[in-house]
């Protein structure tokens, strides 16, 4: 619960360089996924430094949940925008993402050089299995947070969202790809049923601004253009957690374009787990494997650009937008289907990644560790799984 006295405290002035350096440090040392990163920002910027009021922080968090984009990165953009406008938003976005981008590119180089060696394969044998348990736990948390708790009364009250959720699971498993039209349809249906906008009730002028990132189009080559379009589309439909992008990536990277094998894709998700900063940075690792450094740059830029544009466009008028029940209903409908797709992708990836008793055991152990050891962070699980992989393969 917020402290009323704290809400009345005026935020301390801070410079553009101070907020930029803070996000550079957070991007370098911030492990634990989106929930942990959001918690660090609240602790550091609101409680300790008092650079932001509770109200400013809560508004940013609400916008990050309402608009498409990875939660922690989106909140960082808003925080930069609050007192330093467009320049602040741009610098916080760049400094927050840059450290993990550099790390995954270096890991991509190592993966290209040593990926065929037995020790590297043994490491990812264990890590790939652990990733299944980690994303399964994340899918569960997203389900109860964004739809409802697994209680009969809660399920009855949110039955339509649960229907969209199940549709997302089933259709993803059957088609083995992301179905964006399904997500949009679920969002529109829920909006029409729960909170139809005024323009549907009586004629009115509707003004909607859409912003889509297209990456670096000056690069030659069909592959870079395909990377740009695909990752821009993925970035425009990620709500809440960076892991929600997994079904989009799996459907396109593995199935549609065939850029990576199933094992390479699981390894890409694992790389995002062992690096600090936003989980979505896995797109840079994928881009590097597909088209080298230009591919990493295009993939990262195209993924993060849509949510950056959404944030800076919505921030000035967010208080009015946040009260719009129709927009909230639209986002709730899309989110239910997207999380269902995430669960479906976990099933697909698990079927292909769990190949024997050892990988099944590691996946289950990772899941149970997250359930029963509350403060355990994912990088520790990944490290233990890597060691187990080496032991299993070489002893």
XYZ file of C-alpha atoms in Angstrom:
395
model
C 0.000 0.000 0.000
C 1.291 3.441 -0.859
C 2.209 5.760 1.977
C 0.138 9.008 1.675
C 2.934 11.011 3.235
C 5.381 9.713 0.672
C 3.060 10.668 -2.193
C 3.186 14.303 -1.064
C 6.987 14.422 -1.142
C 8.217 16.405 -4.112
C 10.656 14.513 -6.335
C 14.265 15.614 -6.144
C 15.629 17.232 -9.316
C 17.958 15.013 -11.323
C 19.916 15.627 -14.482
C 19.626 13.874 -17.810
C 23.083 12.375 -17.306
C 22.084 10.943 -13.896
C 19.010 9.120 -15.192
C 20.966 7.929 -18.242
C 23.785 6.506 -16.102
C 21.243 4.817 -13.832
C 19.660 2.915 -16.743
C 23.075 2.020 -18.119
C 23.886 0.413 -14.760
C 20.482 -1.276 -14.547
C 20.915 -2.704 -18.028
C 24.336 -4.049 -17.026
C 23.496 -5.594 -13.641
C 19.717 -5.969 -13.682
C 19.061 -9.707 -13.579
C 15.783 -11.415 -12.741
C 13.396 -10.694 -15.588
C 10.758 -7.959 -16.087
C 9.119 -8.193 -12.647
C 12.467 -7.853 -10.877
C 13.569 -4.952 -13.097
C 10.338 -3.074 -12.465
C 10.869 -3.648 -8.743
C 14.416 -2.279 -8.913
C 13.140 0.925 -10.542
C 10.524 1.426 -7.834
C 13.043 0.800 -5.048
C 15.819 2.949 -6.509
C 13.971 5.843 -8.128
C 10.954 6.230 -5.840
C 12.031 4.977 -2.404
C 15.793 5.611 -2.310
C 16.625 8.458 -4.694
C 13.124 10.027 -4.617
C 13.495 11.154 -8.211
C 9.906 10.136 -8.940
C 6.675 10.302 -6.967
C 4.553 7.201 -6.447
C 1.985 8.699 -8.801
C 4.506 9.191 -11.619
C 5.851 5.671 -11.199
C 2.383 4.104 -11.100
C 1.311 6.006 -14.212
C 4.371 4.706 -16.047
C 3.701 1.161 -14.902
C 0.081 1.375 -16.030
C 1.125 2.648 -19.472
C 3.722 -0.110 -19.759
C 1.011 -2.693 -19.124
C -1.541 -1.047 -21.390
C 0.565 -0.425 -24.495
C 2.461 -3.059 -26.491
C 6.091 -3.611 -25.604
C 8.232 -5.421 -23.016
C 7.201 -4.221 -19.561
C 10.535 -3.129 -18.050
C 11.871 -1.430 -21.187
C 8.573 0.384 -21.693
C 8.565 1.665 -18.110
C 12.146 2.874 -18.566
C 11.136 4.915 -21.599
C 8.277 6.527 -19.677
C 10.516 7.372 -16.721
C 12.982 9.040 -19.061
C 10.143 10.967 -20.695
C 8.553 12.270 -17.461
C 11.136 14.982 -16.696
C 13.340 15.051 -19.793
C 10.954 14.560 -22.703
C 11.840 12.849 -25.948
C 15.612 13.040 -25.384
C 15.266 11.442 -21.962
C 13.085 8.659 -23.338
C 15.541 7.992 -26.143
C 18.621 7.896 -23.918
C 17.036 5.659 -21.279
C 15.902 3.237 -23.985
C 19.353 3.087 -25.585
C 21.350 2.776 -22.363
C 18.983 0.207 -20.861
C 19.190 -2.082 -23.893
C 22.794 -1.486 -24.983
C 24.643 -3.597 -22.345
C 22.565 -6.728 -22.921
C 22.724 -6.152 -26.699
C 26.528 -6.174 -26.574
C 26.489 -9.280 -24.389
C 24.190 -11.306 -26.640
C 26.180 -10.329 -29.751
C 29.360 -11.565 -28.058
C 27.532 -14.742 -27.044
C 26.351 -15.088 -30.631
C 29.947 -14.879 -31.826
C 30.962 -17.565 -29.318
C 27.994 -19.696 -30.318
C 28.976 -19.483 -33.980
C 32.587 -20.375 -33.183
C 32.073 -23.141 -30.634
C 28.489 -24.262 -31.142
C 29.615 -27.425 -32.879
C 31.958 -28.475 -30.080
C 30.922 -31.180 -27.642
C 31.269 -29.042 -24.504
C 29.071 -26.277 -25.909
C 26.448 -28.801 -26.980
C 26.544 -30.334 -23.500
C 26.031 -26.932 -21.871
C 22.982 -26.149 -23.995
C 21.673 -29.699 -23.550
C 21.096 -28.849 -19.892
C 20.265 -25.173 -20.387
C 17.675 -25.852 -23.088
C 15.802 -28.218 -20.782
C 15.857 -25.728 -17.900
C 14.436 -23.022 -20.157
C 11.301 -25.129 -20.650
C 10.662 -25.126 -16.908
C 11.379 -21.386 -16.631
C 9.034 -20.277 -19.408
C 6.356 -22.710 -18.177
C 6.471 -20.977 -14.780
C 6.389 -17.555 -16.439
C 3.373 -18.594 -18.510
C 1.560 -19.660 -15.337
C 2.352 -16.371 -13.561
C 1.200 -14.359 -16.565
C -2.010 -16.383 -16.705
C -3.081 -15.746 -13.121
C -1.904 -12.135 -13.231
C -3.492 -11.081 -16.519
C -6.618 -13.246 -16.697
C -7.623 -14.460 -13.230
C -6.683 -16.779 -10.413
C -7.466 -20.468 -10.797
C -10.551 -20.252 -8.631
C -14.081 -21.225 -9.788
C -15.585 -17.825 -9.003
C -12.761 -15.924 -10.710
C -12.901 -18.174 -13.778
C -16.687 -17.701 -14.046
C -16.372 -13.926 -13.904
C -13.654 -13.924 -16.577
C -15.015 -16.786 -18.674
C -14.691 -14.917 -21.965
C -11.006 -14.132 -21.372
C -10.449 -17.801 -20.481
C -12.141 -18.753 -23.766
C -9.733 -16.482 -25.696
C -6.859 -17.961 -23.687
C -7.818 -21.545 -24.585
C -8.290 -20.550 -28.228
C -4.772 -19.118 -28.207
C -3.366 -22.369 -26.831
C -5.211 -24.669 -29.223
C -4.677 -22.633 -32.391
C -0.967 -22.124 -31.634
C -0.439 -25.857 -31.097
C -2.362 -26.758 -34.271
C -0.868 -24.137 -36.595
C 2.538 -23.914 -34.825
C 2.749 -20.217 -35.602
C 1.516 -16.875 -34.281
C -1.940 -15.793 -35.469
C -2.059 -12.030 -35.168
C -5.552 -11.804 -36.647
C -6.785 -14.007 -33.798
C -5.265 -11.629 -31.239
C -6.824 -8.567 -32.837
C -10.187 -10.322 -33.176
C -10.163 -11.272 -29.494
C -9.317 -7.706 -28.509
C -12.087 -6.218 -30.646
C -14.636 -8.805 -29.486
C -13.916 -8.174 -25.818
C -14.049 -4.421 -26.347
C -17.410 -4.608 -28.142
C -18.917 -6.895 -25.489
C -17.504 -5.302 -22.338
C -16.967 -1.631 -23.159
C -18.092 -0.548 -26.635
C -16.625 2.858 -27.507
C -18.915 5.845 -28.002
C -18.266 5.960 -31.736
C -19.970 2.549 -31.999
C -23.043 3.914 -30.250
C -23.337 7.123 -32.255
C -21.466 8.653 -35.200
C -18.290 10.392 -34.140
C -14.894 11.240 -35.489
C -12.355 8.549 -34.656
C -8.690 9.460 -34.567
C -6.258 6.575 -34.062
C -2.480 6.888 -34.389
C -0.573 3.729 -35.202
C 3.208 3.537 -35.100
C 5.145 0.622 -36.497
C 8.895 0.258 -36.585
C 10.414 -1.059 -39.777
C 14.067 -1.350 -38.875
C 16.966 -0.210 -41.061
C 15.593 -0.245 -44.593
C 18.752 1.187 -46.109
C 20.450 -2.184 -45.857
C 20.509 -4.281 -48.980
C 19.402 -7.871 -48.925
C 16.075 -9.621 -48.756
C 16.932 -11.332 -45.464
C 17.517 -8.065 -43.596
C 14.214 -6.725 -44.895
C 12.428 -9.885 -43.789
C 14.083 -9.603 -40.360
C 12.999 -5.973 -40.066
C 9.358 -6.592 -40.954
C 9.060 -9.739 -38.869
C 10.578 -8.337 -35.680
C 8.695 -5.049 -35.999
C 5.466 -7.041 -36.152
C 6.518 -9.073 -33.117
C 7.457 -5.944 -31.152
C 4.085 -4.347 -31.866
C 2.169 -7.252 -30.303
C 4.112 -7.979 -27.118
C 2.110 -7.127 -24.004
C 3.357 -7.313 -20.416
C 6.305 -9.694 -20.334
C 9.170 -10.132 -22.743
C 8.489 -13.869 -22.740
C 5.154 -13.182 -24.445
C 7.192 -12.700 -27.620
C 8.224 -16.379 -27.627
C 5.248 -17.697 -29.660
C 5.735 -14.961 -32.278
C 9.418 -15.712 -32.597
C 8.985 -19.482 -32.664
C 6.328 -19.376 -35.366
C 8.352 -17.104 -37.638
C 11.984 -17.908 -36.912
C 11.602 -21.691 -36.889
C 8.464 -22.455 -38.887
C 7.824 -19.674 -41.392
C 11.343 -18.646 -42.405
C 13.397 -21.600 -41.150
C 16.180 -19.292 -39.966
C 16.953 -21.424 -36.893
C 16.492 -25.032 -35.875
C 14.369 -25.956 -32.865
C 17.463 -26.408 -30.693
C 18.984 -23.111 -31.813
C 15.748 -21.327 -30.920
C 15.694 -22.799 -27.405
C 19.356 -21.811 -27.042
C 18.400 -18.257 -28.034
C 15.816 -18.077 -25.263
C 18.422 -19.458 -22.842
C 20.878 -16.694 -23.797
C 18.250 -14.087 -22.877
C 17.876 -15.756 -19.483
C 21.564 -15.541 -18.589
C 22.052 -11.901 -19.595
C 20.830 -8.822 -17.674
C 18.298 -6.337 -18.990
C 15.097 -7.051 -20.913
C 14.421 -10.676 -21.914
C 13.339 -9.502 -25.357
C 17.008 -8.905 -26.186
C 17.034 -12.516 -27.402
C 15.996 -11.015 -30.747
C 19.521 -9.616 -31.172
C 21.010 -13.082 -30.642
C 18.619 -14.522 -33.225
C 19.380 -11.700 -35.637
C 23.108 -12.330 -35.242
C 22.761 -16.022 -35.996
C 20.688 -15.265 -39.079
C 22.575 -12.319 -40.594
C 25.563 -11.409 -38.427
C 25.929 -8.013 -36.756
C 23.650 -6.189 -39.238
C 20.974 -8.782 -38.506
C 21.356 -8.226 -34.746
C 21.040 -4.448 -35.170
C 17.993 -4.697 -37.428
C 16.248 -7.261 -35.209
C 16.807 -5.260 -32.000
C 15.858 -1.928 -33.556
C 12.734 -3.283 -35.235
C 11.567 -4.999 -32.038
C 12.052 -2.061 -29.664
C 11.011 0.756 -32.000
C 7.212 0.158 -31.993
C 6.900 0.167 -28.199
C 9.172 3.221 -27.964
C 6.928 5.104 -30.395
C 3.779 3.987 -28.592
C 5.162 5.201 -25.271
C 6.301 8.665 -26.357
C 3.089 9.132 -28.348
C 0.763 8.121 -25.505
C 2.683 9.565 -22.537
C 1.517 13.226 -22.853
C -2.171 12.265 -22.807
C -1.947 9.046 -20.846
C -4.111 10.110 -17.890
C -7.052 10.521 -20.272
C -6.267 7.349 -22.208
C -5.879 5.237 -19.057
C -9.489 5.956 -18.088
C -10.855 4.758 -21.435
C -12.623 1.489 -20.635
C -12.835 0.505 -24.306
C -9.052 0.608 -24.715
C -8.594 -1.377 -21.511
C -11.019 -4.035 -22.726
C -9.275 -4.248 -26.119
C -5.910 -4.801 -24.439
C -7.374 -7.396 -22.046
C -8.788 -9.407 -24.948
C -5.522 -9.370 -26.880
C -3.513 -10.224 -23.756
C -5.622 -13.303 -22.999
C -5.067 -14.701 -26.503
C -1.347 -13.829 -26.495
C -0.742 -15.564 -23.170
C -2.632 -18.579 -24.478
C -0.302 -18.577 -27.466
C 2.660 -18.460 -25.077
C 1.366 -21.585 -23.314
C 0.873 -23.269 -26.691
C 4.438 -22.414 -27.701
C 5.747 -23.875 -24.427
C 4.015 -27.148 -25.325
C 5.474 -27.155 -28.849
C 9.001 -26.312 -27.707
C 8.842 -28.853 -24.872
C 7.823 -31.650 -27.239
C 10.872 -30.979 -29.375
C 13.374 -30.118 -26.632
C 12.670 -32.779 -24.017
C 14.221 -35.769 -25.740
C 15.045 -38.116 -22.864
C 14.646 -38.719 -19.131
C 17.493 -36.362 -18.212
C 16.057 -33.338 -20.050
C 12.631 -34.072 -18.544
C 14.175 -34.220 -15.083
C 16.042 -30.921 -15.540
C 12.921 -29.155 -16.853
C 10.794 -30.377 -13.936
C 13.533 -29.520 -11.425
C 13.787 -25.961 -12.819
C 10.028 -25.534 -12.527
C 9.902 -26.875 -8.964
C 12.861 -24.700 -7.942
C 11.002 -21.575 -9.062
C 7.862 -22.709 -7.238
C 9.458 -23.529 -3.879
C 12.494 -21.209 -3.742
C 10.817 -17.821 -3.968
C 13.856 -15.560 -4.368
C 15.752 -17.822 -6.754
C 16.671 -16.007 -9.967
C 16.746 -17.586 -13.404
C 20.492 -17.129 -14.090
C 21.305 -19.443 -11.157
C 19.035 -22.123 -12.574
C 20.623 -21.714 -15.999
C 24.116 -22.039 -14.488
C 23.179 -25.196 -12.572
C 21.588 -26.686 -15.693
C 24.743 -25.969 -17.721
C 26.856 -27.815 -15.135
C 24.410 -30.735 -15.135
C 24.579 -30.886 -18.924
C 28.365 -31.161 -18.784
C 28.209 -33.830 -16.084
C 25.611 -35.916 -17.922
C 27.486 -35.801 -21.232
C 31.045 -36.282 -19.995
C 30.775 -38.429 -16.873
